[in-house]
Tab-separated table of C-alpha atoms in Angstrom:
chain	number	residue	atom	x	y	z
A	1	MET	CA	6.544	-47.356	-3.524
A	2	LYS	CA	8.026	-43.938	-4.674
A	3	SER	CA	6.892	-40.606	-2.957
A	4	ARG	CA	5.280	-38.049	-5.178
A	5	TRP	CA	7.699	-35.558	-2.893
A	6	LYS	CA	10.551	-36.417	-3.537
A	7	MET	CA	12.723	-34.215	-5.446
A	8	PRO	CA	14.714	-35.606	-8.344
A	9	ARG	CA	18.598	-35.342	-7.859
A	10	PHE	CA	20.797	-33.151	-10.071
A	11	SER	CA	23.676	-33.145	-11.545
A	12	SER	CA	24.823	-29.910	-11.797
A	13	PRO	CA	22.868	-26.614	-10.750
A	14	GLY	CA	21.186	-25.968	-14.262
A	15	GLU	CA	18.830	-28.982	-14.236
A	16	PHE	CA	17.979	-27.683	-10.957
A	17	PHE	CA	16.786	-24.281	-12.505
A	18	ASN	CA	15.396	-26.176	-15.309
A	19	TRP	CA	13.276	-28.883	-13.578
A	20	LEU	CA	12.478	-25.407	-10.831
A	21	PRO	CA	8.686	-24.798	-11.263
A	22	GLN	CA	6.923	-21.500	-11.612
A	23	SER	CA	5.108	-22.493	-8.381
A	24	TRP	CA	8.405	-22.251	-6.167
A	25	VAL	CA	8.311	-18.933	-7.029
A	26	ASP	CA	4.621	-18.024	-6.233
A	27	ALA	CA	4.615	-20.187	-2.868
A	28	PRO	CA	7.206	-18.027	-1.339
A	29	ALA	CA	5.612	-15.149	-2.419
A	30	LEU	CA	1.946	-15.432	-1.688
A	31	PHE	CA	3.414	-16.497	2.049
A	32	ALA	CA	5.021	-13.258	2.788
A	33	LEU	CA	2.322	-11.099	1.348
A	34	ALA	CA	-0.102	-13.084	3.212
A	35	ALA	CA	2.027	-12.972	6.472
A	36	PHE	CA	2.062	-9.052	6.131
A	37	CYS	CA	-1.944	-8.754	5.226
A	38	LEU	CA	-3.137	-11.188	7.906
A	39	PHE	CA	-1.155	-9.305	10.834
A	40	PRO	CA	-4.146	-7.268	12.084
A	41	VAL	CA	-6.222	-10.379	12.742
A	42	PRO	CA	-3.850	-11.676	16.042
A	43	VAL	CA	-3.783	-8.182	16.793
A	44	ALA	CA	-6.955	-7.608	16.654
A	45	VAL	CA	-7.642	-10.539	18.460
A	46	HIS	CA	-5.506	-10.025	21.386
A	47	ALA	CA	-6.854	-6.579	21.542
A	48	LEU	CA	-10.516	-7.894	22.118
A	49	PHE	CA	-9.337	-9.532	25.565
A	50	ALA	CA	-6.693	-7.368	26.212
A	51	LYS	CA	-8.436	-4.143	25.429
A	52	SER	CA	-5.086	-2.049	25.824
A	53	PHE	CA	-3.727	0.227	23.269
A	54	ASP	CA	-0.185	0.188	24.541
A	55	LEU	CA	-0.584	-4.121	23.345
A	56	MET	CA	-1.971	-2.773	19.808
A	57	VAL	CA	0.766	-0.763	19.028
A	58	ILE	CA	3.386	-4.080	20.831
A	59	ASP	CA	2.388	-6.959	19.240
A	60	SER	CA	1.772	-4.784	15.639
A	61	MET	CA	5.953	-3.565	16.098
A	62	GLU	CA	6.564	-7.352	17.336
A	63	ILE	CA	4.966	-8.964	14.749
A	64	LEU	CA	6.211	-7.074	11.560
A	65	ASP	CA	9.343	-6.556	12.831
A	66	TYR	CA	10.347	-9.896	14.375
A	67	PHE	CA	8.639	-12.025	11.829
A	68	VAL	CA	7.239	-10.460	8.437
A	69	PHE	CA	9.460	-8.074	7.553
A	70	PRO	CA	12.645	-10.186	8.353
A	71	CYS	CA	10.054	-13.042	6.709
A	72	THR	CA	9.851	-10.923	3.079
A	73	ALA	CA	13.312	-9.875	3.100
A	74	PHE	CA	14.713	-13.700	3.279
A	75	ILE	CA	11.821	-14.589	0.473
A	76	THR	CA	12.713	-11.946	-1.660
A	77	VAL	CA	16.040	-13.035	-2.249
A	78	LEU	CA	15.279	-16.140	-2.689
A	79	VAL	CA	12.809	-15.066	-5.501
A	80	TYR	CA	15.750	-13.125	-7.050
A	81	VAL	CA	18.095	-16.085	-6.836
A	82	PHE	CA	15.057	-18.380	-8.528
A	83	THR	CA	14.473	-15.959	-11.106
A	84	LEU	CA	17.938	-15.418	-12.043
A	85	GLY	CA	19.019	-18.755	-12.247
A	86	LYS	CA	16.215	-19.443	-14.383
A	87	LEU	CA	17.152	-16.512	-16.699
A	88	TRP	CA	20.839	-18.068	-16.711
A	89	ARG	CA	19.472	-21.677	-17.599
A	90	ALA	CA	17.949	-20.183	-20.310
A	91	LYS	CA	20.639	-18.542	-21.521
A	92	LEU	CA	19.221	-14.801	-21.101
A	93	SER	CA	20.874	-11.782	-20.219
A	94	PRO	CA	19.896	-10.546	-16.709
A	95	MET	CA	20.828	-7.190	-17.853
A	96	GLU	CA	18.465	-7.639	-21.259
A	97	GLU	CA	15.842	-8.888	-19.358
A	98	PHE	CA	15.944	-6.150	-16.872
A	99	LYS	CA	15.851	-3.299	-19.398
A	100	LYS	CA	12.763	-4.740	-20.558
A	101	HIS	CA	11.146	-3.673	-17.163
A	102	THR	CA	11.240	0.187	-16.582
A	103	VAL	CA	9.569	0.028	-13.558
A	104	PHE	CA	12.316	-1.953	-11.473
A	105	VAL	CA	14.795	0.269	-13.561
A	106	LEU	CA	13.237	3.577	-12.034
A	107	PHE	CA	12.892	1.955	-8.193
A	108	LEU	CA	16.255	0.877	-8.626
A	109	PHE	CA	17.442	4.095	-9.124
A	110	LEU	CA	15.628	5.435	-6.552
A	111	VAL	CA	16.691	2.880	-3.830
A	112	VAL	CA	20.416	3.972	-5.458
A	113	TRP	CA	19.524	7.497	-4.650
A	114	MET	CA	17.945	7.254	-1.170
A	115	SER	CA	21.496	5.082	-0.420
A	116	VAL	CA	23.773	7.800	-1.656
A	117	GLY	CA	22.207	10.203	0.392
A	118	PHE	CA	22.134	8.193	3.456
A	119	VAL	CA	25.508	7.405	3.422
A	120	ALA	CA	27.223	10.104	1.339
A	121	VAL	CA	25.509	13.048	2.293
A	122	HIS	CA	23.656	12.734	5.356
A	123	GLY	CA	25.231	10.082	7.623
A	124	ARG	CA	23.523	7.389	8.855
A	125	THR	CA	21.305	8.712	11.837
A	126	LEU	CA	19.752	6.903	14.377
A	127	GLU	CA	16.217	7.718	13.146
A	128	ALA	CA	16.843	6.661	9.776
A	129	SER	CA	18.409	3.283	10.576
A	130	TYR	CA	15.629	2.072	13.187
A	131	GLY	CA	12.661	4.719	12.559
A	132	PHE	CA	11.400	7.382	14.802
A	133	ALA	CA	8.196	7.481	16.665
A	134	LEU	CA	5.211	5.177	16.159
A	135	ASN	CA	5.660	5.690	12.183
A	136	HIS	CA	8.104	3.542	13.539
A	137	GLU	CA	9.895	3.088	9.652
A	138	SER	CA	13.566	3.047	8.829
A	139	ILE	CA	15.078	3.891	5.113
A	140	TYR	CA	16.197	0.158	5.034
A	141	LEU	CA	12.184	-0.664	5.573
A	142	GLN	CA	11.140	1.961	2.644
A	143	MET	CA	13.944	0.248	0.187
A	144	GLU	CA	12.288	-2.988	1.253
A	145	TYR	CA	8.898	-1.653	-0.178
A	146	PHE	CA	10.346	-1.145	-3.789
A	147	LEU	CA	12.790	-4.325	-3.957
A	148	GLY	CA	10.535	-6.586	-1.515
A	149	PHE	CA	6.804	-5.628	-1.409
A	150	PHE	CA	6.695	-4.521	-4.917
A	151	ALA	CA	8.972	-7.669	-6.490
A	152	LEU	CA	7.179	-10.114	-4.715
A	153	GLY	CA	3.761	-8.983	-5.931
A	154	VAL	CA	5.213	-9.185	-9.178
A	155	ALA	CA	6.298	-12.142	-9.091
A	156	MET	CA	3.104	-13.787	-7.897
A	157	GLY	CA	2.000	-14.740	-11.540
A	158	ASN	CA	-0.523	-17.355	-10.447
A	159	PRO	CA	-3.854	-15.802	-11.271
A	160	ARG	CA	-6.220	-18.118	-9.317
A	161	TRP	CA	-3.575	-17.404	-6.360
A	162	LYS	CA	-3.695	-13.427	-6.770
A	163	LEU	CA	-7.657	-14.080	-6.665
A	164	TRP	CA	-7.866	-16.011	-3.885
A	165	PHE	CA	-5.032	-13.474	-2.007
A	166	LEU	CA	-7.118	-10.762	-2.780
A	167	ARG	CA	-10.420	-12.260	-1.260
A	168	GLY	CA	-8.567	-12.858	1.631
A	169	VAL	CA	-7.312	-9.197	2.064
A	170	THR	CA	-11.121	-8.733	1.859
A	171	ALA	CA	-12.149	-11.003	4.204
A	172	VAL	CA	-9.534	-9.333	6.837
A	173	SER	CA	-10.723	-5.902	6.009
A	174	VAL	CA	-14.555	-7.397	6.632
A	175	PHE	CA	-13.779	-8.793	10.360
A	176	LEU	CA	-11.553	-5.532	11.075
A	177	VAL	CA	-14.594	-3.339	10.857
A	178	PRO	CA	-16.744	-4.481	13.536
A	179	CYS	CA	-13.224	-4.457	15.983
A	180	ALA	CA	-12.521	-1.059	15.191
A	181	PHE	CA	-16.488	-0.269	16.279
A	182	TYR	CA	-15.599	-2.093	19.393
A	183	PHE	CA	-11.913	-0.745	20.280
A	184	TRP	CA	-13.625	3.019	19.704
A	185	HIS	CA	-15.827	2.114	22.799
A	186	HIS	CA	-13.413	0.139	25.051
A	187	ILE	CA	-9.893	0.407	24.426
A	188	THR	CA	-8.959	1.527	27.699
A	189	ALA	CA	-6.721	4.812	27.667
A	190	THR	CA	-2.737	4.718	27.343
A	191	PRO	CA	0.154	6.466	29.973
A	192	VAL	CA	2.605	5.985	27.759
A	193	TYR	CA	1.154	7.707	24.291
A	194	TYR	CA	-0.391	10.360	26.120
A	195	ASP	CA	-1.698	12.107	23.381
A	196	TRP	CA	-3.516	9.071	21.932
A	197	ARG	CA	-7.590	8.947	21.928
A	198	PRO	CA	-9.977	6.411	21.179
A	199	SER	CA	-11.301	7.003	17.542
A	200	VAL	CA	-12.198	4.803	14.558
A	201	ALA	CA	-8.534	3.679	14.249
A	202	CYS	CA	-8.868	-0.387	14.571
A	203	ILE	CA	-5.631	-1.519	15.607
A	204	TRP	CA	-3.918	1.423	14.254
A	205	THR	CA	-2.645	4.310	16.168
A	206	ASN	CA	-3.965	7.169	14.110
A	207	ILE	CA	-7.879	7.804	12.646
A	208	ASN	CA	-5.313	8.559	8.704
A	209	TYR	CA	-3.622	5.649	8.681
A	210	TYR	CA	-6.462	3.085	9.012
A	211	GLY	CA	-8.136	5.492	6.650
A	212	TYR	CA	-5.347	4.671	3.959
A	213	VAL	CA	-5.780	0.879	4.994
A	214	LEU	CA	-9.994	1.472	4.150
A	215	THR	CA	-8.841	3.229	1.002
A	216	VAL	CA	-7.420	-0.024	-0.322
A	217	CYS	CA	-10.088	-1.971	0.638
A	218	VAL	CA	-12.807	0.258	-0.246
A	219	SER	CA	-11.097	0.227	-3.713
A	220	LEU	CA	-10.541	-3.565	-4.044
A	221	SER	CA	-14.000	-4.643	-3.314
A	222	ALA	CA	-15.348	-2.332	-5.275
A	223	ALA	CA	-13.158	-3.484	-8.411
A	224	LEU	CA	-14.006	-7.459	-7.213
A	225	PHE	CA	-17.702	-6.776	-7.161
A	226	ALA	CA	-17.572	-5.222	-10.462
A	227	GLY	CA	-15.979	-8.647	-11.984
A	228	ALA	CA	-17.524	-11.025	-9.562
A	229	GLU	CA	-17.733	-14.846	-10.950
A	230	SER	CA	-21.008	-15.818	-9.006
A	231	TRP	CA	-24.009	-14.138	-7.293
A	232	ARG	CA	-22.204	-15.184	-4.066
A	233	TRP	CA	-19.277	-13.611	-4.211
A	234	ARG	CA	-20.664	-10.305	-5.897
A	235	VAL	CA	-22.878	-10.235	-2.364
A	236	PHE	CA	-19.730	-11.167	-0.421
A	237	TYR	CA	-17.718	-8.128	-2.335
A	238	GLY	CA	-20.987	-5.905	-1.441
A	239	VAL	CA	-21.002	-6.207	1.929
A	240	ALA	CA	-16.957	-5.739	2.039
A	241	LEU	CA	-17.455	-2.894	0.379
A	242	ALA	CA	-20.590	-1.440	2.108
A	243	ALA	CA	-18.960	-2.353	5.683
A	244	ASN	CA	-15.851	-0.555	4.634
A	245	SER	CA	-17.226	2.548	3.448
A	246	VAL	CA	-19.555	2.882	6.470
A	247	ALA	CA	-16.625	2.619	8.657
A	248	LEU	CA	-14.437	5.013	6.262
A	249	CYS	CA	-17.057	7.371	7.318
A	250	TYR	CA	-17.410	7.105	10.773
A	251	ASN	CA	-12.980	7.072	10.341
A	252	ASP	CA	-13.543	10.867	9.359
A	253	THR	CA	-10.212	11.102	7.274
A	254	LEU	CA	-11.192	12.906	4.576
A	255	GLY	CA	-7.940	12.334	2.099
A	256	ALA	CA	-9.277	8.721	2.350
A	257	TRP	CA	-12.771	9.555	1.686
A	258	ILE	CA	-10.969	11.338	-1.806
A	259	GLY	CA	-9.142	8.644	-2.149
A	260	ALA	CA	-11.561	5.819	-2.339
A	261	PHE	CA	-13.882	7.658	-4.478
A	262	CYS	CA	-11.344	7.974	-7.018
A	263	GLY	CA	-10.597	4.610	-6.780
A	264	CYS	CA	-14.277	3.239	-7.179
A	265	ALA	CA	-14.549	5.874	-10.007
A	266	PHE	CA	-11.512	4.352	-11.435
A	267	VAL	CA	-13.135	1.087	-11.415
A	268	VAL	CA	-15.527	2.608	-13.720
A	269	ALA	CA	-13.226	3.712	-16.368
A	270	VAL	CA	-10.947	0.846	-16.243
A	271	TYR	CA	-13.556	-1.511	-16.797
A	272	TRP	CA	-14.577	0.515	-19.945
A	273	LEU	CA	-11.131	0.933	-21.330
A	274	ARG	CA	-10.205	-2.625	-21.323
A	275	ASP	CA	-13.650	-3.901	-22.142
A	276	GLY	CA	-14.794	-1.037	-24.452
A	277	LYS	CA	-17.754	-0.677	-22.908
A	278	CYS	CA	-19.603	0.131	-19.920
A	279	ASN	CA	-19.291	-2.538	-17.238
A	280	ARG	CA	-22.803	-2.035	-15.174
A	281	TRP	CA	-21.939	-3.659	-11.841
A	282	ALA	CA	-18.695	-1.145	-11.504
A	283	LEU	CA	-21.839	1.524	-11.936
A	284	VAL	CA	-23.511	-0.014	-9.017
A	285	ALA	CA	-19.997	-0.206	-7.120
A	286	LEU	CA	-19.665	3.591	-7.199
A	287	GLY	CA	-22.990	3.476	-6.056
A	288	LEU	CA	-23.079	1.575	-3.266
A	289	PHE	CA	-19.760	3.474	-2.037
A	290	ALA	CA	-21.844	6.718	-2.425
A	291	LEU	CA	-25.019	5.648	-0.822
A	292	SER	CA	-22.825	3.405	2.238
A	293	MET	CA	-21.479	7.148	2.782
A	294	LEU	CA	-24.470	9.231	2.650
A	295	ALA	CA	-26.447	6.911	4.911
A	296	ALA	CA	-24.043	6.762	7.735
A	297	GLY	CA	-23.041	10.416	7.071
A	298	VAL	CA	-26.347	11.497	7.648
A	299	VAL	CA	-26.664	9.418	10.950
A	300	ASN	CA	-23.346	10.847	12.443
A	301	GLY	CA	-23.432	14.273	10.474
A	302	LYS	CA	-19.772	13.588	9.541
A	303	LEU	CA	-20.521	14.034	5.600
A	304	ALA	CA	-21.917	17.385	5.584
A	305	TYR	CA	-19.619	19.074	7.715
A	306	ASN	CA	-16.738	17.692	5.557
A	307	PHE	CA	-17.884	18.506	2.518
A	308	THR	CA	-18.690	22.120	3.933
A	309	ARG	CA	-15.393	22.364	5.344
A	310	LEU	CA	-13.131	20.931	2.121
A	311	THR	CA	-15.222	23.653	-0.118
A	312	ARG	CA	-14.317	26.241	2.144
A	313	ASP	CA	-10.398	24.987	3.096
A	314	VAL	CA	-10.340	25.074	-1.529
A	315	GLY	CA	-11.746	28.590	-1.606
A	316	LEU	CA	-9.609	30.060	0.628
A	317	VAL	CA	-6.446	28.592	-0.762
A	318	LEU	CA	-7.505	29.704	-4.372
A	319	THR	CA	-8.556	33.371	-2.979
A	320	GLU	CA	-6.305	33.911	0.030
A	321	PRO	CA	-3.526	31.587	0.302
A	322	ASP	CA	-1.523	33.549	2.585
A	323	SER	CA	-3.979	34.402	5.203
A	324	GLU	CA	-3.674	32.897	8.795
A	325	THR	CA	-7.280	31.048	7.979
A	326	ALA	CA	-6.100	29.469	4.583
A	327	GLN	CA	-2.904	28.360	7.028
A	328	ASN	CA	-5.008	26.167	9.005
A	329	ALA	CA	-6.980	24.591	5.332
A	330	GLY	CA	-6.847	21.008	5.496
A	331	SER	CA	-6.361	20.099	9.209
A	332	GLY	CA	-3.645	22.511	9.273
A	333	ARG	CA	-1.408	20.910	5.980
A	334	TRP	CA	-1.522	23.458	3.928
A	335	LEU	CA	0.893	25.708	6.271
A	336	ILE	CA	2.943	22.575	6.229
A	337	TRP	CA	3.176	22.070	2.493
A	338	VAL	CA	3.796	25.507	2.223
A	339	ARG	CA	6.934	25.274	4.390
A	340	SER	CA	8.018	21.824	3.596
A	341	MET	CA	7.950	23.568	-0.203
A	342	LYS	CA	10.646	26.397	1.243
A	343	LEU	CA	12.744	23.276	2.278
A	344	ILE	CA	12.381	21.516	-0.426
A	345	ARG	CA	13.424	24.765	-2.549
A	346	ARG	CA	16.522	24.985	-0.764
A	347	TYR	CA	17.718	21.007	-0.815
A	348	PRO	CA	16.535	20.237	-4.128
A	349	LEU	CA	18.827	17.205	-4.919
A	350	PHE	CA	18.952	14.916	-1.835
A	351	GLY	CA	16.491	16.386	0.348
A	352	ILE	CA	17.411	16.919	4.144
A	353	GLY	CA	17.225	13.087	4.810
A	354	PHE	CA	15.088	10.619	6.179
A	355	GLU	CA	12.920	11.669	9.187
A	356	GLY	CA	15.352	14.926	8.663
A	357	VAL	CA	12.687	17.448	9.994
A	358	ILE	CA	13.384	15.649	13.281
A	359	THR	CA	17.329	15.571	12.891
A	360	LYS	CA	17.630	19.170	11.327
A	361	ASN	CA	15.923	20.199	14.045
A	362	VAL	CA	13.197	22.042	11.907
A	363	LEU	CA	9.969	20.874	13.250
A	364	ASN	CA	8.771	23.954	14.798
A	365	PHE	CA	8.955	25.511	11.272
A	366	VAL	CA	7.321	22.635	9.376
A	367	GLY	CA	4.681	22.436	11.868
A	368	ASN	CA	5.073	18.028	11.417
A	369	ALA	CA	7.629	15.639	11.299
A	370	ARG	CA	5.879	14.547	8.194
A	371	PRO	CA	4.371	16.806	4.995
A	372	HIS	CA	1.415	14.803	4.960
A	373	ASN	CA	1.591	14.338	1.032
A	374	GLU	CA	3.948	11.356	0.346
A	375	TYR	CA	5.412	12.498	-2.806
A	376	MET	CA	6.613	16.049	-1.281
A	377	GLN	CA	8.058	13.610	1.668
A	378	TYR	CA	10.135	11.588	-1.092
A	379	ALA	CA	11.347	14.978	-1.927
A	380	LEU	CA	11.809	16.443	1.335
A	381	PHE	CA	13.519	13.650	2.774
A	382	TYR	CA	15.654	12.217	-0.220
A	383	GLY	CA	15.132	15.353	-3.234
A	384	VAL	CA	13.045	16.105	-5.595
A	385	PRO	CA	15.071	13.050	-8.170
A	386	ALA	CA	13.654	10.970	-6.127
A	387	ALA	CA	9.930	12.216	-5.919
A	388	ILE	CA	10.427	12.141	-9.679
A	389	LEU	CA	11.327	8.422	-10.177
A	390	TYR	CA	8.680	7.332	-7.217
A	391	THR	CA	6.058	8.840	-9.353
A	392	LEU	CA	7.419	7.502	-12.623
A	393	GLY	CA	7.743	4.288	-11.267
A	394	CYS	CA	4.191	4.410	-10.056
A	395	LEU	CA	2.845	5.570	-12.809
A	396	GLY	CA	4.681	3.440	-15.445
A	397	VAL	CA	2.648	0.359	-13.815
A	398	TYR	CA	-0.690	1.537	-15.289
A	399	ILE	CA	0.970	2.725	-18.672
A	400	ARG	CA	2.280	-0.985	-18.565
A	401	GLY	CA	-1.248	-2.357	-17.763
A	402	TRP	CA	-2.710	-0.189	-20.669
A	403	ARG	CA	0.048	-1.212	-23.090
A	404	LEU	CA	-0.700	-4.619	-22.218
A	405	ARG	CA	-4.900	-4.346	-21.768
A	406	ALA	CA	-5.188	-7.746	-23.335
A	407	ARG	CA	-3.650	-9.727	-20.785
A	408	LEU	CA	-5.145	-7.655	-18.001
A	409	ASP	CA	-7.373	-10.357	-16.114
A	410	ASN	CA	-9.584	-9.227	-13.322
A	411	ALA	CA	-7.596	-9.461	-10.472
A	412	THR	CA	-4.984	-7.932	-11.639
A	413	LEU	CA	-7.001	-4.843	-12.748
A	414	ALA	CA	-8.668	-5.115	-9.120
A	415	ALA	CA	-5.288	-4.537	-7.919
A	416	LEU	CA	-4.470	-1.623	-9.945
A	417	CYS	CA	-7.923	-0.176	-8.986
A	418	ALA	CA	-6.692	-0.623	-4.912
A	419	ALA	CA	-3.534	1.080	-5.538
A	420	PHE	CA	-5.284	3.507	-7.360
A	421	GLY	CA	-7.148	4.703	-4.521
A	422	TYR	CA	-4.130	4.957	-2.473
A	423	LEU	CA	-2.296	6.817	-4.392
A	424	CYS	CA	-4.844	9.472	-4.981
A	425	GLY	CA	-5.204	9.584	-0.942
A	426	ALA	CA	-1.212	10.151	-0.911
A	427	PHE	CA	-1.341	13.471	-1.969
A	428	PHE	CA	-2.547	13.820	2.148
A	429	GLY	CA	-0.818	10.982	4.008
A	430	ILE	CA	2.487	9.720	4.745
A	431	THR	CA	4.052	6.419	4.972
A	432	VAL	CA	3.702	3.939	7.734
A	433	TYR	CA	5.098	0.445	8.270
A	434	ASN	CA	1.905	-0.985	8.983
A	435	THR	CA	0.248	0.538	5.880
A	436	ALA	CA	2.602	1.771	2.968
A	437	PRO	CA	3.081	-1.951	2.048
A	438	TYR	CA	-0.322	-2.306	1.167
A	439	LEU	CA	0.587	0.220	-1.884
A	440	PHE	CA	3.513	-1.703	-3.609
A	441	ILE	CA	2.016	-5.013	-2.397
A	442	MET	CA	-1.319	-4.121	-4.851
A	443	LEU	CA	0.893	-2.373	-7.496
A	444	GLY	CA	3.079	-5.433	-7.464
A	445	LEU	CA	0.067	-7.639	-8.108
A	446	GLY	CA	-1.189	-5.117	-10.367
A	447	TYR	CA	1.896	-5.238	-12.457
A	448	VAL	CA	1.137	-7.250	-16.073
A	449	ARG	CA	3.446	-9.407	-17.082
A	450	ALA	CA	4.384	-9.871	-21.273
A	451	SER	CA	4.678	-14.091	-20.059
A	452	ASP	CA	1.931	-14.744	-18.703
A	453	THR	CA	-1.106	-16.650	-21.051
A	454	LEU	CA	-3.858	-14.163	-22.545
A	455	PRO	CA	-7.201	-14.598	-19.735
A	456	ALA	CA	-9.539	-16.193	-20.771
A	457	ARG	CA	-12.183	-13.264	-19.142
A	458	LYS	CA	-13.090	-15.218	-16.491
A	459	ARG	CA	-14.959	-12.887	-13.670
A	460	SER	CA	-13.258	-12.466	-10.267
């Protein structure tokens, strides 16, 4: 009896690529992306028993450095080979096909620009090669965001697998919420990271970093809630939306609050634009987010304080931008932005290099190792052209989604909403090794492929 799993014999590489099923591309991509999105689970489980901040940091770095990131790089190469092989077998020019995907062109140019600055202009510093402090990024990892995580998100074209992946991300986020509150009161202080204080940061080392993840998960839950296929799934997404919103309120990161609100509002807008009518469940999702934030804010008192502070800071920046009080606006971000812009104007072409604030010894001038604005960060580290390429590449995913909106299924739409929330919050954040991949994964999953079959408009 023949085994159903036995691979046929091929007389040439062409026959292999002709036989190669799409699942051989989808499955490895799904595995790599799932490995990243699941990494918080073993870290959190270990921390529940060990109750050690140091171990959370070590676990996160070791799982990502020794398994997830190498695995992602290997699978990326594999997917590229499979894709190019299928193009070759179909007698299609890879360059001609590549030109049809403007976003890939922009991101490739960005990586080339980063490489030129790294090799020829700034030199291969240790900070750029191996990362610095708890941000733990290297320039190679940042390149992997564009060439790896984004590309694998695009490669995973099976809509059902995509939907189940997003459900998995949502389930992980629900699991992390009670962990975050438990760790807040039970994780022990550390002699190694002396400036760390207990907070609602879950397994991440800073409330801002968990805020980035919550922004993605709130936006994602709202979009899935609006397009749920059954009341059971809608209840699950609603619970996830409420739980993550409450955690976000206690997390107390105003930039993440703004990003999550923009993500939920985008859910309402994008369903309206795609379907030509208002989706009432999208409005309910926005209301559930607002109600959860309000209820939690009344209990902990953070909502009124933060909105008062936001109004005051905006007023000071608009009326007295040079005053000492205005410089402290946004938890000191305004002063950091002003001084970062001075450096960007001084080094507009290739910037000051990755982690250049440290390597150029301008930390005392800037006030922080990163400008706390991701768009400004790309301009400061790699030059204004890099920031333009990055922004246009992200924008290109949404332009493509609009042009091909007839092919926009609910899972792809949900990924676009999750990425949109992150991109809005990115005006107040930085890239971190264990949070930035969420953006590129969601951008990739939200990339509408013209070759995909038209969706049956089945709700997610």
